[in-house]
Every structure is written in structure tokens, then in C-alpha cells.
Amino acid sequence: MGAAVFFGCTFIAFGPAFALFLLTVAVDPLRVIILVAGAFFWLVSLLLASLIWFISVHLSDPEDSKLQYGLLVFGAAVSVLLQEAFRFAYFKLLKKADEGLAMISEDGRSPISLKQMAYAASHPPQSPHPECLEHSTALNLLSFSAWQIHLLMTDLEKLQEVSGLSFGIISGVFSVINILADSIGPGIIGIHGDSPYYFITSAFLTMAVVFLHTFWGVIFFDACEKRRFWSLGLVVASHLITSGLTFLNPWYEASLVPIYIITVSMGIWAFFTAGGSLRTILLCLPCKDPPASSQAGDVPGSLGGRWKPSLQGKEEENSRVMVYSALQVPVED
């Protein structure tokens, strides 16, 4: 029974997060690095919050139960504020990294194209000085790699999701790992009058927190990019409210239901912030016929613009016939 509870609660708490990781993060090594870096920032915020709470508890009267409960609430609020502060610091770090990569790649443009790299690999130019050729090739590869990273760094929606998911996963792990360890046994919860739904509600609460951090990351990064301070305030306020609602446990109806209402609300907000719309939802439906504009080759964008499919650009590129000299690197069009 203990193993069933353990695996069931684990899959409830981290199943959606693991699916998001496989579908959106694991496909790109750079996103994995960004995920790990975001988790490190959250861990640093947790360390500072723990130190503040630890010092305040030891400087107070341990016999005063009301004071200790107040310090626990104070520690939770400080932890939320530090998490959002480190989320902002992580955003600034990514922006600085993007600016540095843009400088390496010459204002975000690749100094060597894919066609030129393929040409250089199959037809290297003849040079009387091989060391000069090796040095030039290394610089071109470095610039091209920086340009590729710069393209991902400027894809704000992906960074928002990955950074938020990193905060959510590490937060969920630290909040539920001890509960999952106790669920294996020995012992059965609820035989002394406690709620028998402790493990299952903790798993659903962890899943909500993981989703919330992902949604908060999308909204927070967009607000920092567009300087929408009211959005930042709403993110911090909703985080404080969510943390405060957990103090209503074990009255789970009063804590879990409002938290999931906040989760759904933040999910809808994050969906539209990332560029989603009702039209994009309809286009994702398998039985929905594409509109007339998409049949003509254009798909209406979520923000009122028009988007060209990538296949059209590939067809145009493949339709070009280019003859290269064996002694000269082709000039990019």
C-alpha cells in the first residue's frame, strides 16, 4: 500500500512537469542548462530565507507559540519575496548574457551562414598558411555558435517557460520530498483522527505550485521586458496569497480550491501573454478545418499579424541554383 501511495502521489505531483520537460526542454541542451541555472537561483533564495528564519527563531522566545507561528508566517513571506527577487536577478542575468552573445555574433547576425559552413567543410579554401585557416575557421565557428545561442536567448517565450519550470520543479521537490518519503511507511495516516487525504492533497498542491511557477515565469519575464510594473505586483501578490493559503491546512477545501482557481487564472493570463488566442486553440484542434487564409499559404498570427510557414522559405531556398568556386567562399545573399 505504501508503494502505491508513493508512486501515485509522485506521478500526480511531477507527471505534468516531467511531460513539459520532455516535450519542451530535453530537446535542446541549452534549455537544460537554463533549467539547471534557474533551479540554482531558487536554491539560493531558499538558503537565504532559511537563514533569516533560523536566526529570527533563535533570537526569539521558543516558549511563545504565537510568536513562533508568527515567525513561520514571516519566514514564508520572506521566502516568497526572495524567490521573486531572484527571479528578477535571473532575468537580468539572461539579458546580460544575450547582450554579450549579440556582441560576439556581430549584432545578432551570423558572420557565417549554414551554406558557407557546409561549403567550407566540403571545399576548404587553399591557403599557404594552414595556421591562419585554422584560426579563421575557429573564429567563424565561435561566432556561429554564439549566433545560435543568441537566437534562443531572444526567443522570450521559451526562456519564460523554461525559467518558470525550473523554479516550479525545484520548489515542488523541496516541498513534497519529505512527504513522499513518509508515504512509503511504516504506518497509516488517518487512524488517529487526522485527514486520510493528506498525501493526495499534498501531491495536488505540489502540482499546482509547479504550474504556478511556470505561469509566473511567463508573466514575470514579459512584465520585466515591457516594464509593466502592475503585472509584477500581481505576480508577487498572487504568490503571497498562494503561500498564505497553505496555512489553512488541514482545511483542504479552503486552501486547495482557491489555489487551483489562482492556477487556472494565471494559466489563462500566461497563455495570452505568450501570444496565444482563441484562434490558435481552434487551429490546434485535429478536426478543425484550416481557414481559407491558411490554405493560401498564410496562417493568421495570434497578435493580428500574418505568419509564413517555414516550408515556403525552404522551398524558395532550395529553388536557387548556386555555383561555387573551389577557391572562394560564397558571399551570403
Short mmCIF file of C-alpha atoms in Angstrom, two decimals:
data_model
loop_
_atom_site.label_atom_id
_atom_site.label_comp_id
_atom_site.label_asym_id
_atom_site.label_seq_id
_atom_site.Cartn_x
_atom_site.Cartn_y
_atom_site.Cartn_z
CA MET A 1 0.00 0.00 0.00
CA GLY A 2 2.83 2.38 0.83
CA ALA A 3 4.50 1.88 -2.55
CA ALA A 4 1.20 2.54 -4.36
CA VAL A 5 0.69 5.78 -2.45
CA PHE A 6 4.29 6.83 -3.08
CA PHE A 7 4.23 6.26 -6.84
CA GLY A 8 0.71 7.61 -7.24
CA CYS A 9 1.47 10.86 -5.41
CA THR A 10 4.80 11.20 -7.23
CA PHE A 11 3.16 10.88 -10.64
CA ILE A 12 0.43 13.35 -9.67
CA ALA A 13 2.90 15.91 -8.37
CA PHE A 14 5.56 15.67 -11.08
CA GLY A 15 3.89 13.92 -14.02
CA PRO A 16 2.85 17.13 -15.85
CA ALA A 17 6.20 18.77 -15.09
CA PHE A 18 8.06 15.73 -16.44
CA ALA A 19 5.95 15.81 -19.60
CA LEU A 20 6.73 19.51 -20.09
CA PHE A 21 10.41 18.79 -19.57
CA LEU A 22 10.46 16.03 -22.18
CA LEU A 23 8.47 17.99 -24.76
CA THR A 24 9.95 21.46 -24.40
CA VAL A 25 13.28 21.33 -22.55
CA ALA A 26 15.02 17.99 -23.12
CA VAL A 27 15.09 18.52 -26.90
CA ASP A 28 17.62 21.36 -26.55
CA PRO A 29 20.79 21.14 -24.41
CA LEU A 30 20.86 24.90 -23.92
CA ARG A 31 17.38 24.85 -22.39
CA VAL A 32 18.55 22.16 -19.99
CA ILE A 33 21.38 24.47 -18.91
CA ILE A 34 18.91 27.33 -18.43
CA LEU A 35 16.68 24.99 -16.40
CA VAL A 36 19.53 23.98 -14.09
CA ALA A 37 20.63 27.60 -13.69
CA GLY A 38 17.11 28.65 -12.73
CA ALA A 39 16.92 25.87 -10.15
CA PHE A 40 20.21 27.11 -8.69
CA PHE A 41 18.80 30.63 -8.31
CA TRP A 42 15.77 29.25 -6.48
CA LEU A 43 18.01 27.24 -4.16
CA VAL A 44 20.00 30.35 -3.27
CA SER A 45 16.78 32.21 -2.42
CA LEU A 46 15.69 29.28 -0.23
CA LEU A 47 19.06 29.30 1.55
CA LEU A 48 18.80 33.00 2.37
CA ALA A 49 15.18 32.65 3.55
CA SER A 50 16.15 29.70 5.75
CA LEU A 51 19.00 31.68 7.32
CA ILE A 52 16.69 34.61 8.08
CA TRP A 53 14.07 32.34 9.64
CA PHE A 54 16.69 30.36 11.59
CA ILE A 55 18.24 33.49 13.08
CA SER A 56 14.87 35.01 13.96
CA VAL A 57 13.73 31.83 15.72
CA HIS A 58 16.88 31.59 17.84
CA LEU A 59 16.68 35.26 18.79
CA SER A 60 13.07 34.92 19.98
CA ASP A 61 11.39 33.13 22.86
CA PRO A 62 10.93 29.45 21.90
CA GLU A 63 8.20 29.02 24.54
CA ASP A 64 5.90 31.58 22.94
CA SER A 65 3.81 29.54 20.48
CA LYS A 66 2.03 32.55 18.98
CA LEU A 67 5.35 34.26 18.31
CA GLN A 68 6.77 31.14 16.70
CA TYR A 69 3.72 30.83 14.46
CA GLY A 70 4.10 34.47 13.50
CA LEU A 71 7.76 33.89 12.68
CA LEU A 72 6.74 30.96 10.48
CA VAL A 73 4.37 33.21 8.55
CA PHE A 74 7.09 35.85 8.38
CA GLY A 75 9.56 33.29 7.04
CA ALA A 76 7.12 32.19 4.33
CA ALA A 77 6.58 35.81 3.24
CA VAL A 78 10.32 36.48 3.17
CA SER A 79 10.84 33.32 1.14
CA VAL A 80 8.27 34.44 -1.45
CA LEU A 81 9.85 37.89 -1.75
CA LEU A 82 13.32 36.41 -2.11
CA GLN A 83 12.13 33.98 -4.77
CA GLU A 84 10.69 36.82 -6.83
CA ALA A 85 13.81 38.90 -6.27
CA PHE A 86 15.99 36.07 -7.55
CA ARG A 87 13.61 35.54 -10.45
CA PHE A 88 14.27 39.15 -11.41
CA ALA A 89 18.01 38.64 -10.95
CA TYR A 90 17.82 35.59 -13.22
CA PHE A 91 16.02 37.68 -15.84
CA LYS A 92 18.75 40.34 -15.69
CA LEU A 93 21.43 37.66 -16.00
CA LEU A 94 19.82 36.24 -19.13
CA LYS A 95 19.53 39.71 -20.61
CA LYS A 96 23.21 40.39 -19.95
CA ALA A 97 24.14 37.07 -21.46
CA ASP A 98 22.05 37.86 -24.53
CA GLU A 99 23.77 41.22 -24.96
CA GLY A 100 27.19 39.58 -24.73
CA LEU A 101 26.26 36.90 -27.25
CA ALA A 102 24.91 39.56 -29.59
CA MET A 103 28.26 41.35 -29.45
CA ILE A 104 30.13 38.13 -30.24
CA SER A 105 27.84 37.37 -33.15
CA GLU A 106 28.04 40.90 -34.55
CA ASP A 107 24.70 42.38 -33.53
CA GLY A 108 22.85 39.10 -33.57
CA ARG A 109 23.71 38.20 -37.17
CA SER A 110 25.76 35.20 -38.07
CA PRO A 111 29.06 36.08 -39.76
CA ILE A 112 28.97 32.69 -41.47
CA SER A 113 25.83 31.09 -42.86
CA LEU A 114 24.86 27.45 -42.96
CA LYS A 115 25.60 27.30 -46.67
CA GLN A 116 29.03 28.81 -46.13
CA MET A 117 29.79 26.39 -43.31
CA ALA A 118 28.77 23.45 -45.47
CA TYR A 119 30.83 24.82 -48.33
CA ALA A 120 33.89 25.32 -46.15
CA ALA A 121 33.59 21.78 -44.82
CA SER A 122 33.45 20.19 -48.27
CA HIS A 123 35.67 22.64 -50.21
CA PRO A 124 38.17 24.28 -47.85
CA PRO A 125 39.96 27.24 -49.43
CA GLN A 126 43.60 26.72 -50.29
CA SER A 127 45.84 28.83 -48.09
CA PRO A 128 49.61 28.97 -47.91
CA HIS A 129 49.32 29.34 -44.13
CA PRO A 130 47.31 26.49 -42.54
CA GLU A 131 47.51 28.08 -39.10
CA CYS A 132 45.70 31.18 -40.40
CA LEU A 133 43.00 28.98 -41.89
CA GLU A 134 42.53 27.11 -38.60
CA HIS A 135 42.34 30.38 -36.67
CA SER A 136 39.77 31.84 -39.06
CA THR A 137 37.65 28.70 -39.01
CA ALA A 138 37.65 28.63 -35.21
CA LEU A 139 36.53 32.26 -35.04
CA ASN A 140 33.76 31.61 -37.55
CA LEU A 141 32.55 28.58 -35.64
CA LEU A 142 32.64 30.55 -32.37
CA SER A 143 30.66 33.38 -33.91
CA PHE A 144 28.16 31.00 -35.44
CA SER A 145 27.67 29.15 -32.14
CA ALA A 146 27.16 32.46 -30.35
CA TRP A 147 24.63 33.45 -33.00
CA GLN A 148 22.70 30.20 -32.50
CA ILE A 149 22.62 30.74 -28.73
CA HIS A 150 21.60 34.37 -29.28
CA LEU A 151 18.61 33.24 -31.36
CA LEU A 152 17.39 31.06 -28.49
CA MET A 153 18.07 33.74 -25.91
CA THR A 154 15.96 36.23 -27.85
CA ASP A 155 13.08 33.73 -28.02
CA LEU A 156 11.47 35.18 -24.92
CA GLU A 157 8.53 32.78 -24.71
CA LYS A 158 10.83 29.74 -24.48
CA LEU A 159 13.00 31.39 -21.83
CA GLN A 160 9.94 32.33 -19.81
CA GLU A 161 8.63 28.80 -19.79
CA VAL A 162 11.99 27.15 -19.05
CA SER A 163 12.88 29.54 -16.23
CA GLY A 164 9.43 29.23 -14.66
CA LEU A 165 9.51 25.45 -14.98
CA SER A 166 12.90 25.33 -13.28
CA PHE A 167 11.57 27.29 -10.31
CA GLY A 168 8.47 25.08 -10.18
CA ILE A 169 10.26 21.74 -10.32
CA ILE A 170 12.82 22.54 -7.65
CA SER A 171 10.16 24.16 -5.45
CA GLY A 172 7.93 21.11 -5.77
CA VAL A 173 10.79 18.74 -4.98
CA PHE A 174 11.69 20.54 -1.76
CA SER A 175 8.07 20.91 -0.65
CA VAL A 176 6.95 17.30 -1.10
CA ILE A 177 10.07 15.13 -0.89
CA ASN A 178 9.72 14.51 2.86
CA ILE A 179 6.01 13.78 2.50
CA LEU A 180 6.72 11.22 -0.23
CA ALA A 181 9.38 9.61 1.94
CA ASP A 182 6.88 9.22 4.80
CA SER A 183 4.22 7.81 2.47
CA ILE A 184 6.23 4.62 1.95
CA GLY A 185 5.64 3.68 5.57
CA PRO A 186 5.59 2.19 8.08
CA GLY A 187 2.29 3.45 9.44
CA ILE A 188 -1.05 4.57 8.05
CA ILE A 189 -2.21 8.16 8.16
CA GLY A 190 -5.67 8.97 9.48
CA ILE A 191 -6.08 6.29 12.15
CA HIS A 192 -5.82 8.89 14.93
CA GLY A 193 -8.48 11.16 13.50
CA ASP A 194 -6.28 13.04 11.06
CA SER A 195 -7.30 13.57 7.46
CA PRO A 196 -6.66 10.47 5.32
CA TYR A 197 -6.26 12.71 2.29
CA TYR A 198 -3.01 14.27 3.45
CA PHE A 199 -0.78 12.64 0.83
CA ILE A 200 -3.12 13.07 -2.12
CA THR A 201 -3.84 16.72 -1.34
CA SER A 202 -0.12 17.41 -0.90
CA ALA A 203 0.51 15.91 -4.34
CA PHE A 204 -2.17 18.03 -6.00
CA LEU A 205 -0.88 21.10 -4.17
CA THR A 206 2.63 20.42 -5.44
CA MET A 207 1.35 20.05 -9.00
CA ALA A 208 -0.43 23.40 -8.68
CA VAL A 209 2.73 25.07 -7.38
CA VAL A 210 4.78 23.71 -10.30
CA PHE A 211 2.23 25.07 -12.77
CA LEU A 212 2.04 28.39 -10.93
CA HIS A 213 5.78 28.92 -11.06
CA THR A 214 5.74 28.17 -14.78
CA PHE A 215 2.93 30.67 -15.36
CA TRP A 216 4.54 33.24 -13.07
CA GLY A 217 7.78 32.92 -15.04
CA VAL A 218 6.00 33.69 -18.33
CA ILE A 219 4.14 36.69 -16.90
CA PHE A 220 7.11 37.97 -14.87
CA PHE A 221 9.60 37.93 -17.75
CA ASP A 222 7.11 39.59 -20.08
CA ALA A 223 6.38 42.27 -17.46
CA CYS A 224 10.10 42.94 -16.97
CA GLU A 225 10.65 43.12 -20.72
CA LYS A 226 7.75 45.57 -21.26
CA ARG A 227 8.13 47.36 -17.91
CA ARG A 228 4.64 46.54 -16.72
CA PHE A 229 5.03 47.07 -13.00
CA TRP A 230 1.40 46.30 -12.24
CA SER A 231 1.90 42.81 -13.68
CA LEU A 232 4.93 42.32 -11.45
CA GLY A 233 2.86 43.39 -8.47
CA LEU A 234 0.09 40.94 -9.31
CA VAL A 235 2.58 38.09 -9.67
CA VAL A 236 4.13 38.82 -6.27
CA ALA A 237 0.70 39.30 -4.66
CA SER A 238 -0.67 36.04 -6.07
CA HIS A 239 2.47 34.25 -4.87
CA LEU A 240 2.00 35.66 -1.37
CA ILE A 241 -1.69 34.70 -1.36
CA THR A 242 -0.92 31.17 -2.52
CA SER A 243 1.72 30.74 0.17
CA GLY A 244 -0.63 32.15 2.79
CA LEU A 245 -3.46 29.79 1.81
CA THR A 246 -1.30 26.80 2.73
CA PHE A 247 -1.54 27.85 6.39
CA LEU A 248 -5.23 26.90 6.27
CA ASN A 249 -4.28 23.21 6.04
CA PRO A 250 -5.61 20.69 7.03
CA TRP A 251 -8.76 22.54 5.99
CA TYR A 252 -8.04 21.48 2.43
CA GLU A 253 -11.29 22.77 0.92
CA ALA A 254 -10.35 26.30 1.96
CA SER A 255 -6.79 26.08 0.64
CA LEU A 256 -6.69 23.75 -2.36
CA VAL A 257 -9.76 25.11 -4.18
CA PRO A 258 -8.63 28.80 -4.13
CA ILE A 259 -5.11 27.78 -5.12
CA TYR A 260 -6.42 25.96 -8.19
CA ILE A 261 -8.60 28.96 -9.05
CA ILE A 262 -5.46 31.10 -8.96
CA THR A 263 -3.63 28.47 -11.04
CA VAL A 264 -6.27 28.46 -13.77
CA SER A 265 -6.40 32.26 -13.80
CA MET A 266 -2.64 32.56 -14.08
CA GLY A 267 -2.58 29.89 -16.78
CA ILE A 268 -5.06 31.83 -18.91
CA TRP A 269 -3.10 35.04 -18.36
CA ALA A 270 0.19 33.35 -19.25
CA PHE A 271 -1.38 31.79 -22.36
CA PHE A 272 -2.42 35.15 -23.76
CA THR A 273 0.83 36.77 -22.62
CA ALA A 274 2.82 34.21 -24.63
CA GLY A 275 0.83 35.14 -27.76
CA GLY A 276 -1.99 32.62 -27.57
CA SER A 277 -5.55 33.32 -28.68
CA LEU A 278 -8.81 31.52 -29.31
CA ARG A 279 -7.84 31.22 -32.95
CA THR A 280 -4.67 29.32 -32.10
CA ILE A 281 -6.68 26.95 -29.91
CA LEU A 282 -9.03 26.25 -32.80
CA LEU A 283 -6.09 25.65 -35.13
CA CYS A 284 -4.72 23.03 -32.72
CA LEU A 285 -7.93 21.00 -32.80
CA PRO A 286 -7.41 17.89 -35.00
CA CYS A 287 -10.91 18.00 -36.51
CA LYS A 288 -10.87 21.73 -37.25
CA ASP A 289 -10.58 22.66 -40.93
CA PRO A 290 -7.92 25.32 -41.57
CA PRO A 291 -9.22 28.75 -42.55
CA ALA A 292 -9.09 30.00 -46.10
CA SER A 293 -6.08 32.18 -45.40
CA SER A 294 -4.04 29.18 -44.20
CA GLN A 295 -4.94 27.24 -47.35
CA ALA A 296 -3.47 30.05 -49.38
CA GLY A 297 -0.19 29.70 -47.50
CA ASP A 298 -0.66 32.26 -44.72
CA VAL A 299 -1.74 31.40 -41.20
CA PRO A 300 -3.15 34.29 -39.19
CA GLY A 301 -0.97 35.07 -36.22
CA SER A 302 -2.11 35.31 -32.68
CA LEU A 303 -1.36 39.01 -32.44
CA GLY A 304 -3.07 40.14 -35.62
CA GLY A 305 -0.11 39.62 -37.92
CA ARG A 306 0.42 37.04 -40.64
CA TRP A 307 2.85 34.18 -40.38
CA LYS A 308 4.58 32.45 -43.26
CA PRO A 309 5.14 28.71 -42.87
CA SER A 310 8.74 27.65 -42.72
CA LEU A 311 8.28 25.23 -45.63
CA GLN A 312 7.80 28.11 -48.02
CA GLY A 313 11.16 29.59 -47.08
CA LYS A 314 12.81 26.21 -47.54
CA GLU A 315 11.25 25.81 -50.98
CA GLU A 316 12.46 29.25 -52.00
CA GLU A 317 15.95 28.45 -50.72
CA ASN A 318 16.05 25.09 -52.47
CA SER A 319 14.87 26.64 -55.75
CA ARG A 320 18.02 28.71 -56.02
CA VAL A 321 20.88 27.30 -58.08
CA MET A 322 24.26 28.49 -56.86
CA VAL A 323 27.64 27.60 -58.38
CA TYR A 324 30.58 27.97 -56.01
CA SER A 325 34.24 28.23 -56.86
CA ALA A 326 36.59 25.81 -55.21
CA LEU A 327 38.86 28.69 -54.17
CA GLN A 328 36.38 31.26 -52.87
CA VAL A 329 33.84 31.20 -50.07
CA PRO A 330 30.41 32.21 -51.42
CA VAL A 331 29.02 35.55 -50.32
CA GLU A 332 25.78 35.38 -48.35
CA ASP A 333 22.72 36.68 -50.24
#
